[in-house]
Amino acid sequence: MEIIEENGEGSENIPEVQVNSQPSGLSKTAQKKRLKQLTYEARKAEKKAKMKVEKKREGERKRREWEEKLASLSEEERSKLIEERKGQRKERMEKRSEEREHKIQRLTKAKENGQNIIIDLEFSHLMSRAEIQSLVQQIMYCYAVNRKCSSPAHLWLTGCKGDMENQLQRLPGFDKWIIEKENRSYIEALEDHKENLVYLTADSNTVLDDLDPNKIYIVGGLVDRNRWKGITMKKAQEQGIQTGRLPIGNYLKMSSSQVLTVNQVLEILLKFLETRDWKASFFQVIPQRKRCEADSGEPQGEEDEEECQEKDNESGRKKQCIEAASNS
């Protein structure tokens, strides 16, 4: 599946310095999208800096309150309170350790009977370094989301070599991921299961009604920004393997193409494995800004603020999952 990054949209009230920084040769539509993206990124940076200050201030406030509370107590009361706090901290750590162990057990079990899903990493030569880094972050989010699932899939990274492998190796805890990491292509690694390989691509004429536990579904790891349309379909045809596409059009209308990011595709598959409900899976994962007005149920007029907020919420959710994966 050709995967592209989402072009963020923000306010059209752009500072002059950003307008002057527009690269030449862009169409008016492309310039408008870039201006909105710059505005969104500026807002995001400002919000991040503000949150950092507030977090530091909150930490200092709590520390002062704790010190003042200790100072107001007798020696015996102070010792008792400190011990209680140590006990609470120990309890939290034990609970986290128990949850981590349960997640490891689920992922280990998925190696035996979970749905096999491959992320095809053989397109790194077509991407810039920034796009590779973007894909690496998507893969990290994929692992984190899968790790949290009650019934996780068994993930594969094939064609994992070169700059892509180097970037993945830099991720915290990557060497401990319970996942199949293959330098070889999926055709080589799974040559005995070629008849069960299904490449997911928006160009396929075959619409998936269900997920077959015996099939091995492949998601194209490509951040192409629309440069490489049809490349995954062509690859699958040349290799003589099956193709399929998600039944998005049966349940909602997209405001643009039906091309999704790697993590969105994987999360949809995971949601379906849990719910067996395509509609619920699509509506839970696909951002509202990518749906048409009829599907969102809300007017699409002045949506810049809502879009920025939605993207911020989505970024926050991804950050939480990624932090969870880093601490695995």
mmCIF file of C-alpha atoms in Angstrom:
data_model
loop_
_atom_site.group_PDB
_atom_site.id
_atom_site.type_symbol
_atom_site.label_atom_id
_atom_site.label_comp_id
_atom_site.label_asym_id
_atom_site.label_seq_id
_atom_site.Cartn_x
_atom_site.Cartn_y
_atom_site.Cartn_z
ATOM 1 C CA MET A 1 0.000 0.000 0.000
ATOM 2 C CA GLU A 2 1.488 3.304 -0.977
ATOM 3 C CA ILE A 3 1.889 5.198 2.239
ATOM 4 C CA ILE A 4 2.077 8.952 2.438
ATOM 5 C CA GLU A 5 2.442 11.331 5.311
ATOM 6 C CA GLU A 6 -0.505 13.474 6.140
ATOM 7 C CA ASN A 7 -0.196 17.094 5.098
ATOM 8 C CA GLY A 8 -1.207 19.099 8.130
ATOM 9 C CA GLU A 9 -3.525 22.048 7.656
ATOM 10 C CA GLY A 10 -3.604 25.051 9.914
ATOM 11 C CA SER A 11 -4.636 28.661 9.791
ATOM 12 C CA GLU A 12 -4.340 30.749 6.658
ATOM 13 C CA ASN A 13 -3.294 33.732 8.740
ATOM 14 C CA ILE A 14 0.391 33.221 7.951
ATOM 15 C CA PRO A 15 3.238 35.580 8.951
ATOM 16 C CA GLU A 16 4.994 37.269 6.042
ATOM 17 C CA VAL A 17 8.293 35.568 6.842
ATOM 18 C CA GLN A 18 6.680 32.187 6.110
ATOM 19 C CA VAL A 19 5.172 33.363 2.847
ATOM 20 C CA ASN A 20 8.563 34.541 1.622
ATOM 21 C CA SER A 21 10.086 31.185 2.533
ATOM 22 C CA GLN A 22 7.892 29.293 0.056
ATOM 23 C CA PRO A 23 9.903 27.316 -2.525
ATOM 24 C CA SER A 24 9.408 28.417 -6.112
ATOM 25 C CA GLY A 25 7.581 26.232 -8.613
ATOM 26 C CA LEU A 26 4.772 25.152 -6.275
ATOM 27 C CA SER A 27 1.168 25.413 -7.370
ATOM 28 C CA LYS A 28 -1.170 27.690 -5.423
ATOM 29 C CA THR A 29 -2.781 24.682 -3.773
ATOM 30 C CA ALA A 30 0.602 23.273 -2.778
ATOM 31 C CA GLN A 31 1.688 26.677 -1.435
ATOM 32 C CA LYS A 32 -1.496 26.931 0.606
ATOM 33 C CA LYS A 33 -0.965 23.477 2.074
ATOM 34 C CA ARG A 34 2.643 24.284 2.894
ATOM 35 C CA LEU A 35 1.654 27.528 4.602
ATOM 36 C CA LYS A 36 -0.883 25.668 6.719
ATOM 37 C CA GLN A 37 1.718 23.044 7.577
ATOM 38 C CA LEU A 38 4.196 25.731 8.649
ATOM 39 C CA THR A 39 1.546 27.356 10.823
ATOM 40 C CA TYR A 40 0.652 24.047 12.431
ATOM 41 C CA GLU A 41 4.313 23.273 13.143
ATOM 42 C CA ALA A 42 4.824 26.743 14.644
ATOM 43 C CA ARG A 43 1.776 26.292 16.878
ATOM 44 C CA LYS A 44 2.944 22.841 17.879
ATOM 45 C CA ALA A 45 6.416 24.121 18.819
ATOM 46 C CA GLU A 46 4.894 26.976 20.811
ATOM 47 C CA LYS A 47 2.521 24.609 22.612
ATOM 48 C CA LYS A 48 5.363 22.193 23.378
ATOM 49 C CA ALA A 49 7.505 24.968 24.866
ATOM 50 C CA LYS A 50 4.567 26.196 26.946
ATOM 51 C CA MET A 51 3.808 22.700 28.236
ATOM 52 C CA LYS A 52 7.469 22.219 29.161
ATOM 53 C CA VAL A 53 7.421 25.395 31.249
ATOM 54 C CA GLU A 54 4.126 24.425 32.887
ATOM 55 C CA LYS A 55 5.399 20.924 33.647
ATOM 56 C CA LYS A 56 8.514 22.326 35.296
ATOM 57 C CA ARG A 57 6.441 24.809 37.289
ATOM 58 C CA GLU A 58 4.054 22.067 38.405
ATOM 59 C CA GLY A 59 6.969 19.877 39.485
ATOM 60 C CA GLU A 60 8.441 22.689 41.546
ATOM 61 C CA ARG A 61 5.050 23.384 43.139
ATOM 62 C CA LYS A 62 4.596 19.749 44.177
ATOM 63 C CA ARG A 63 8.127 19.593 45.525
ATOM 64 C CA ARG A 64 7.544 22.706 47.648
ATOM 65 C CA GLU A 65 4.258 21.317 48.964
ATOM 66 C CA TRP A 66 5.951 18.045 49.878
ATOM 67 C CA GLU A 67 8.802 19.788 51.684
ATOM 68 C CA GLU A 68 6.379 22.084 53.527
ATOM 69 C CA LYS A 69 4.268 19.115 54.561
ATOM 70 C CA LEU A 70 7.305 17.254 55.889
ATOM 71 C CA ALA A 71 8.485 20.331 57.780
ATOM 72 C CA SER A 72 5.123 20.599 59.559
ATOM 73 C CA LEU A 73 5.262 17.042 60.897
ATOM 74 C CA SER A 74 6.996 15.473 63.834
ATOM 75 C CA GLU A 75 9.932 13.170 63.260
ATOM 76 C CA GLU A 76 7.769 10.086 63.745
ATOM 77 C CA GLU A 77 5.017 11.343 61.416
ATOM 78 C CA ARG A 78 7.574 12.353 58.827
ATOM 79 C CA SER A 79 9.180 8.907 58.794
ATOM 80 C CA LYS A 80 5.778 7.238 58.523
ATOM 81 C CA LEU A 81 4.732 9.423 55.582
ATOM 82 C CA ILE A 82 8.005 8.806 53.764
ATOM 83 C CA GLU A 83 7.633 5.063 54.211
ATOM 84 C CA GLU A 84 4.035 5.211 52.927
ATOM 85 C CA ARG A 85 5.204 7.046 49.840
ATOM 86 C CA LYS A 86 7.963 4.508 49.238
ATOM 87 C CA GLY A 87 5.400 1.730 49.559
ATOM 88 C CA GLN A 88 3.091 3.391 47.018
ATOM 89 C CA ARG A 89 5.972 3.819 44.596
ATOM 90 C CA LYS A 90 6.968 0.181 45.008
ATOM 91 C CA GLU A 91 3.372 -0.907 44.399
ATOM 92 C CA ARG A 92 3.205 1.138 41.190
ATOM 93 C CA MET A 93 6.481 -0.350 39.956
ATOM 94 C CA GLU A 94 5.295 -3.890 40.693
ATOM 95 C CA LYS A 95 2.041 -3.222 38.844
ATOM 96 C CA ARG A 96 3.933 -1.890 35.811
ATOM 97 C CA SER A 97 6.231 -4.905 35.895
ATOM 98 C CA GLU A 98 3.227 -7.229 35.986
ATOM 99 C CA GLU A 99 1.575 -5.418 33.068
ATOM 100 C CA ARG A 100 4.832 -5.574 31.100
ATOM 101 C CA GLU A 101 5.051 -9.315 31.698
ATOM 102 C CA HIS A 102 1.471 -9.830 30.513
ATOM 103 C CA LYS A 103 2.235 -7.888 27.319
ATOM 104 C CA ILE A 104 5.319 -10.004 26.695
ATOM 105 C CA GLN A 105 3.254 -13.165 27.167
ATOM 106 C CA ARG A 106 0.626 -11.947 24.679
ATOM 107 C CA LEU A 107 3.259 -11.052 22.069
ATOM 108 C CA THR A 108 5.006 -14.401 22.553
ATOM 109 C CA LYS A 109 1.689 -16.219 22.129
ATOM 110 C CA ALA A 110 1.007 -14.173 18.968
ATOM 111 C CA LYS A 111 4.148 -15.687 17.400
ATOM 112 C CA GLU A 112 2.341 -19.027 17.466
ATOM 113 C CA ASN A 113 -1.250 -18.160 16.605
ATOM 114 C CA GLY A 114 -1.495 -14.415 15.909
ATOM 115 C CA GLN A 115 -2.320 -12.826 12.544
ATOM 116 C CA ASN A 116 0.913 -12.397 10.585
ATOM 117 C CA ILE A 117 1.418 -8.870 9.252
ATOM 118 C CA ILE A 118 4.509 -7.763 7.336
ATOM 119 C CA ILE A 119 5.842 -4.238 6.915
ATOM 120 C CA ASP A 120 7.795 -4.261 3.667
ATOM 121 C CA LEU A 121 10.932 -2.115 4.046
ATOM 122 C CA GLU A 122 12.366 -2.596 0.568
ATOM 123 C CA PHE A 123 11.542 0.951 -0.529
ATOM 124 C CA SER A 124 14.157 2.799 1.520
ATOM 125 C CA HIS A 125 16.183 3.610 -1.615
ATOM 126 C CA LEU A 126 13.222 5.659 -2.883
ATOM 127 C CA MET A 127 12.970 7.824 0.234
ATOM 128 C CA SER A 128 14.923 10.735 1.644
ATOM 129 C CA ARG A 129 16.583 10.472 5.044
ATOM 130 C CA ALA A 130 13.766 12.518 6.596
ATOM 131 C CA GLU A 131 11.168 10.183 5.082
ATOM 132 C CA ILE A 132 13.023 7.151 6.418
ATOM 133 C CA GLN A 133 13.042 8.721 9.863
ATOM 134 C CA SER A 134 9.306 9.367 9.529
ATOM 135 C CA LEU A 135 8.714 5.713 8.622
ATOM 136 C CA VAL A 136 10.837 4.575 11.566
ATOM 137 C CA GLN A 137 8.605 6.586 13.905
ATOM 138 C CA GLN A 138 5.531 5.009 12.311
ATOM 139 C CA ILE A 139 7.015 1.545 12.857
ATOM 140 C CA MET A 140 7.725 2.378 16.493
ATOM 141 C CA TYR A 141 4.108 3.444 16.902
ATOM 142 C CA CYS A 142 2.951 0.235 15.176
ATOM 143 C CA TYR A 143 4.853 -1.898 17.673
ATOM 144 C CA ALA A 144 3.579 0.132 20.615
ATOM 145 C CA VAL A 145 -0.065 -0.156 19.503
ATOM 146 C CA ASN A 146 0.290 -3.877 18.829
ATOM 147 C CA ARG A 147 1.917 -4.370 22.223
ATOM 148 C CA LYS A 148 -1.105 -2.827 23.951
ATOM 149 C CA CYS A 149 -3.656 -5.015 22.127
ATOM 150 C CA SER A 150 -5.436 -7.766 24.021
ATOM 151 C CA SER A 151 -5.019 -9.966 20.928
ATOM 152 C CA PRO A 152 -1.893 -8.679 19.153
ATOM 153 C CA ALA A 153 -0.734 -9.644 15.683
ATOM 154 C CA HIS A 154 2.661 -11.140 14.926
ATOM 155 C CA LEU A 155 4.631 -8.396 13.168
ATOM 156 C CA TRP A 156 7.401 -8.819 10.615
ATOM 157 C CA LEU A 157 9.912 -6.293 9.304
ATOM 158 C CA THR A 158 11.328 -7.591 6.015
ATOM 159 C CA GLY A 159 13.989 -6.021 3.836
ATOM 160 C CA CYS A 160 15.354 -4.486 7.035
ATOM 161 C CA LYS A 161 18.858 -3.412 6.065
ATOM 162 C CA GLY A 162 21.034 -0.419 5.224
ATOM 163 C CA ASP A 163 20.015 3.006 6.466
ATOM 164 C CA MET A 164 16.585 1.717 7.471
ATOM 165 C CA GLU A 165 18.115 -0.901 9.760
ATOM 166 C CA ASN A 166 20.551 1.633 11.209
ATOM 167 C CA GLN A 167 17.740 4.038 12.046
ATOM 168 C CA LEU A 168 15.660 1.277 13.652
ATOM 169 C CA GLN A 169 18.633 0.120 15.728
ATOM 170 C CA ARG A 170 18.740 3.582 17.297
ATOM 171 C CA LEU A 171 15.265 3.179 18.761
ATOM 172 C CA PRO A 172 15.276 2.592 22.536
ATOM 173 C CA GLY A 173 14.765 -1.102 23.263
ATOM 174 C CA PHE A 174 14.528 -2.143 19.602
ATOM 175 C CA ASP A 175 16.726 -5.180 20.203
ATOM 176 C CA LYS A 176 14.152 -6.428 22.743
ATOM 177 C CA TRP A 177 11.127 -6.098 20.470
ATOM 178 C CA ILE A 178 9.153 -9.328 20.103
ATOM 179 C CA ILE A 179 8.957 -9.117 16.340
ATOM 180 C CA GLU A 180 10.451 -10.850 13.301
ATOM 181 C CA LYS A 181 13.344 -8.832 11.834
ATOM 182 C CA GLU A 182 14.479 -10.006 8.415
ATOM 183 C CA ASN A 183 17.216 -8.610 6.188
ATOM 184 C CA ARG A 184 15.767 -10.709 3.394
ATOM 185 C CA SER A 185 12.661 -9.847 1.409
ATOM 186 C CA TYR A 186 9.379 -11.503 2.379
ATOM 187 C CA ILE A 187 9.543 -13.544 -0.833
ATOM 188 C CA GLU A 188 12.834 -15.088 0.311
ATOM 189 C CA ALA A 189 11.976 -15.342 4.007
ATOM 190 C CA LEU A 190 8.565 -16.907 3.368
ATOM 191 C CA GLU A 191 9.118 -18.724 0.077
ATOM 192 C CA ASP A 192 7.281 -21.790 1.410
ATOM 193 C CA HIS A 193 4.205 -19.637 2.132
ATOM 194 C CA LYS A 194 4.059 -17.619 -1.084
ATOM 195 C CA GLU A 195 0.490 -18.740 -1.784
ATOM 196 C CA ASN A 196 -0.615 -17.091 1.483
ATOM 197 C CA LEU A 197 1.018 -13.713 0.888
ATOM 198 C CA VAL A 198 -1.440 -10.842 0.332
ATOM 199 C CA TYR A 199 -0.133 -7.365 -0.470
ATOM 200 C CA LEU A 200 -2.485 -4.628 0.787
ATOM 201 C CA THR A 201 -2.734 -1.891 -1.812
ATOM 202 C CA ALA A 202 -5.358 0.715 -2.615
ATOM 203 C CA ASP A 203 -5.015 -0.244 -6.308
ATOM 204 C CA SER A 204 -6.219 -3.825 -5.850
ATOM 205 C CA ASN A 205 -9.552 -4.922 -7.314
ATOM 206 C CA THR A 206 -10.013 -7.416 -4.496
ATOM 207 C CA VAL A 207 -11.857 -5.959 -1.494
ATOM 208 C CA LEU A 208 -11.257 -7.687 1.832
ATOM 209 C CA ASP A 209 -14.407 -8.861 3.586
ATOM 210 C CA ASP A 210 -12.494 -10.509 6.404
ATOM 211 C CA LEU A 211 -8.966 -11.280 7.561
ATOM 212 C CA ASP A 212 -7.915 -14.874 6.984
ATOM 213 C CA PRO A 213 -5.750 -16.164 9.879
ATOM 214 C CA ASN A 214 -3.855 -18.333 7.388
ATOM 215 C CA LYS A 215 -2.930 -15.370 5.189
ATOM 216 C CA ILE A 216 0.099 -13.146 5.674
ATOM 217 C CA TYR A 217 -0.796 -9.518 4.968
ATOM 218 C CA ILE A 218 1.840 -7.112 3.679
ATOM 219 C CA VAL A 219 1.841 -3.344 4.234
ATOM 220 C CA GLY A 220 4.129 -1.266 2.030
ATOM 221 C CA GLY A 221 6.588 0.754 4.097
ATOM 222 C CA LEU A 222 6.797 3.795 1.886
ATOM 223 C CA VAL A 223 6.517 7.488 2.689
ATOM 224 C CA ASP A 224 6.114 8.571 -0.915
ATOM 225 C CA ARG A 225 4.164 11.864 -0.825
ATOM 226 C CA ASN A 226 2.338 10.670 -3.960
ATOM 227 C CA ARG A 227 5.556 10.235 -5.968
ATOM 228 C CA TRP A 228 5.234 6.488 -6.366
ATOM 229 C CA LYS A 229 1.596 5.754 -7.144
ATOM 230 C CA GLY A 230 0.866 2.124 -8.013
ATOM 231 C CA ILE A 231 4.300 0.854 -7.008
ATOM 232 C CA THR A 232 3.102 -1.772 -4.511
ATOM 233 C CA MET A 233 0.486 -3.143 -6.916
ATOM 234 C CA LYS A 234 3.113 -3.441 -9.634
ATOM 235 C CA LYS A 235 5.501 -5.167 -7.243
ATOM 236 C CA ALA A 236 2.879 -7.716 -6.159
ATOM 237 C CA GLN A 237 1.921 -8.459 -9.778
ATOM 238 C CA GLU A 238 5.549 -8.969 -10.788
ATOM 239 C CA GLN A 239 6.042 -11.352 -7.858
ATOM 240 C CA GLY A 240 2.846 -13.236 -8.607
ATOM 241 C CA ILE A 241 1.287 -12.814 -5.177
ATOM 242 C CA GLN A 242 -2.264 -11.932 -4.168
ATOM 243 C CA THR A 243 -3.405 -8.391 -3.471
ATOM 244 C CA GLY A 244 -6.254 -6.896 -1.484
ATOM 245 C CA ARG A 245 -7.557 -3.559 -0.291
ATOM 246 C CA LEU A 246 -9.397 -2.457 2.788
ATOM 247 C CA PRO A 247 -13.170 -1.941 2.276
ATOM 248 C CA ILE A 248 -12.977 1.746 3.182
ATOM 249 C CA GLY A 249 -15.310 2.836 0.382
ATOM 250 C CA ASN A 250 -18.043 0.545 1.685
ATOM 251 C CA TYR A 251 -18.319 2.473 4.943
ATOM 252 C CA LEU A 252 -17.125 6.050 4.466
ATOM 253 C CA LYS A 253 -16.003 8.588 1.909
ATOM 254 C CA MET A 254 -12.503 9.977 2.091
ATOM 255 C CA SER A 255 -11.874 13.675 1.510
ATOM 256 C CA SER A 256 -8.783 12.672 -0.471
ATOM 257 C CA SER A 257 -7.421 9.352 -1.709
ATOM 258 C CA GLN A 258 -7.729 6.135 0.283
ATOM 259 C CA VAL A 259 -3.977 6.090 0.877
ATOM 260 C CA LEU A 260 -3.108 5.831 4.571
ATOM 261 C CA THR A 261 0.045 5.855 6.660
ATOM 262 C CA VAL A 262 1.670 2.585 7.754
ATOM 263 C CA ASN A 263 0.542 2.989 11.354
ATOM 264 C CA GLN A 264 -3.042 3.815 10.316
ATOM 265 C CA VAL A 265 -3.267 0.658 8.194
ATOM 266 C CA LEU A 266 -1.850 -1.500 10.967
ATOM 267 C CA GLU A 267 -4.089 0.028 13.611
ATOM 268 C CA ILE A 268 -7.158 -0.581 11.427
ATOM 269 C CA LEU A 269 -6.156 -4.234 11.037
ATOM 270 C CA LEU A 270 -5.633 -4.585 14.785
ATOM 271 C CA LYS A 271 -8.978 -2.953 15.552
ATOM 272 C CA PHE A 272 -10.697 -5.325 13.141
ATOM 273 C CA LEU A 273 -8.995 -8.340 14.706
ATOM 274 C CA GLU A 274 -10.449 -7.251 18.053
ATOM 275 C CA THR A 275 -13.920 -6.172 16.917
ATOM 276 C CA ARG A 276 -14.499 -7.959 13.566
ATOM 277 C CA ASP A 277 -16.189 -4.698 12.574
ATOM 278 C CA TRP A 278 -14.708 -2.770 9.632
ATOM 279 C CA LYS A 279 -16.853 0.312 10.103
ATOM 280 C CA ALA A 280 -15.940 0.724 13.759
ATOM 281 C CA SER A 281 -12.272 0.140 12.917
ATOM 282 C CA PHE A 282 -12.231 2.814 10.207
ATOM 283 C CA PHE A 283 -14.043 5.422 12.259
ATOM 284 C CA GLN A 284 -11.811 4.847 15.286
ATOM 285 C CA VAL A 285 -8.571 5.157 13.338
ATOM 286 C CA ILE A 286 -9.038 7.390 10.278
ATOM 287 C CA PRO A 287 -8.814 11.076 11.333
ATOM 288 C CA GLN A 288 -11.995 13.082 10.888
ATOM 289 C CA ARG A 289 -10.160 15.611 8.722
ATOM 290 C CA LYS A 290 -9.614 12.867 6.116
ATOM 291 C CA ARG A 291 -13.318 12.057 5.885
ATOM 292 C CA CYS A 292 -15.928 13.847 3.801
ATOM 293 C CA GLU A 293 -18.576 16.046 5.423
ATOM 294 C CA ALA A 294 -21.303 13.425 5.071
ATOM 295 C CA ASP A 295 -19.301 10.927 7.105
ATOM 296 C CA SER A 296 -18.058 13.265 9.802
ATOM 297 C CA GLY A 297 -21.511 14.680 10.442
ATOM 298 C CA GLU A 298 -20.045 18.137 11.004
ATOM 299 C CA PRO A 299 -19.646 21.205 8.787
ATOM 300 C CA GLN A 300 -16.309 21.484 7.011
ATOM 301 C CA GLY A 301 -16.098 25.258 6.767
ATOM 302 C CA GLU A 302 -13.685 26.944 9.149
ATOM 303 C CA GLU A 303 -11.914 23.838 10.360
ATOM 304 C CA ASP A 304 -8.344 24.981 10.841
ATOM 305 C CA GLU A 305 -8.530 25.185 14.638
ATOM 306 C CA GLU A 306 -10.297 21.823 14.848
ATOM 307 C CA GLU A 307 -7.750 20.247 12.532
ATOM 308 C CA CYS A 308 -4.859 21.518 14.616
ATOM 309 C CA GLN A 309 -6.506 20.247 17.787
ATOM 310 C CA GLU A 310 -7.184 16.850 16.227
ATOM 311 C CA LYS A 311 -3.601 16.560 15.049
ATOM 312 C CA ASP A 312 -2.364 17.570 18.500
ATOM 313 C CA ASN A 313 -4.566 14.920 20.106
ATOM 314 C CA GLU A 314 -3.337 12.321 17.632
ATOM 315 C CA SER A 315 0.281 13.300 18.268
ATOM 316 C CA GLY A 316 -0.298 13.041 22.011
ATOM 317 C CA ARG A 317 -1.769 9.566 21.654
ATOM 318 C CA LYS A 318 1.161 8.448 19.509
ATOM 319 C CA LYS A 319 3.639 9.897 21.995
ATOM 320 C CA GLN A 320 2.090 7.922 24.850
ATOM 321 C CA CYS A 321 2.266 4.685 22.855
ATOM 322 C CA ILE A 322 5.836 5.359 21.742
ATOM 323 C CA GLU A 323 6.925 6.088 25.313
ATOM 324 C CA ALA A 324 5.321 2.811 26.368
ATOM 325 C CA ALA A 325 7.278 0.953 23.667
ATOM 326 C CA SER A 326 10.513 2.650 24.729
ATOM 327 C CA ASN A 327 9.986 1.468 28.299
ATOM 328 C CA SER A 328 9.325 -2.130 27.283
#
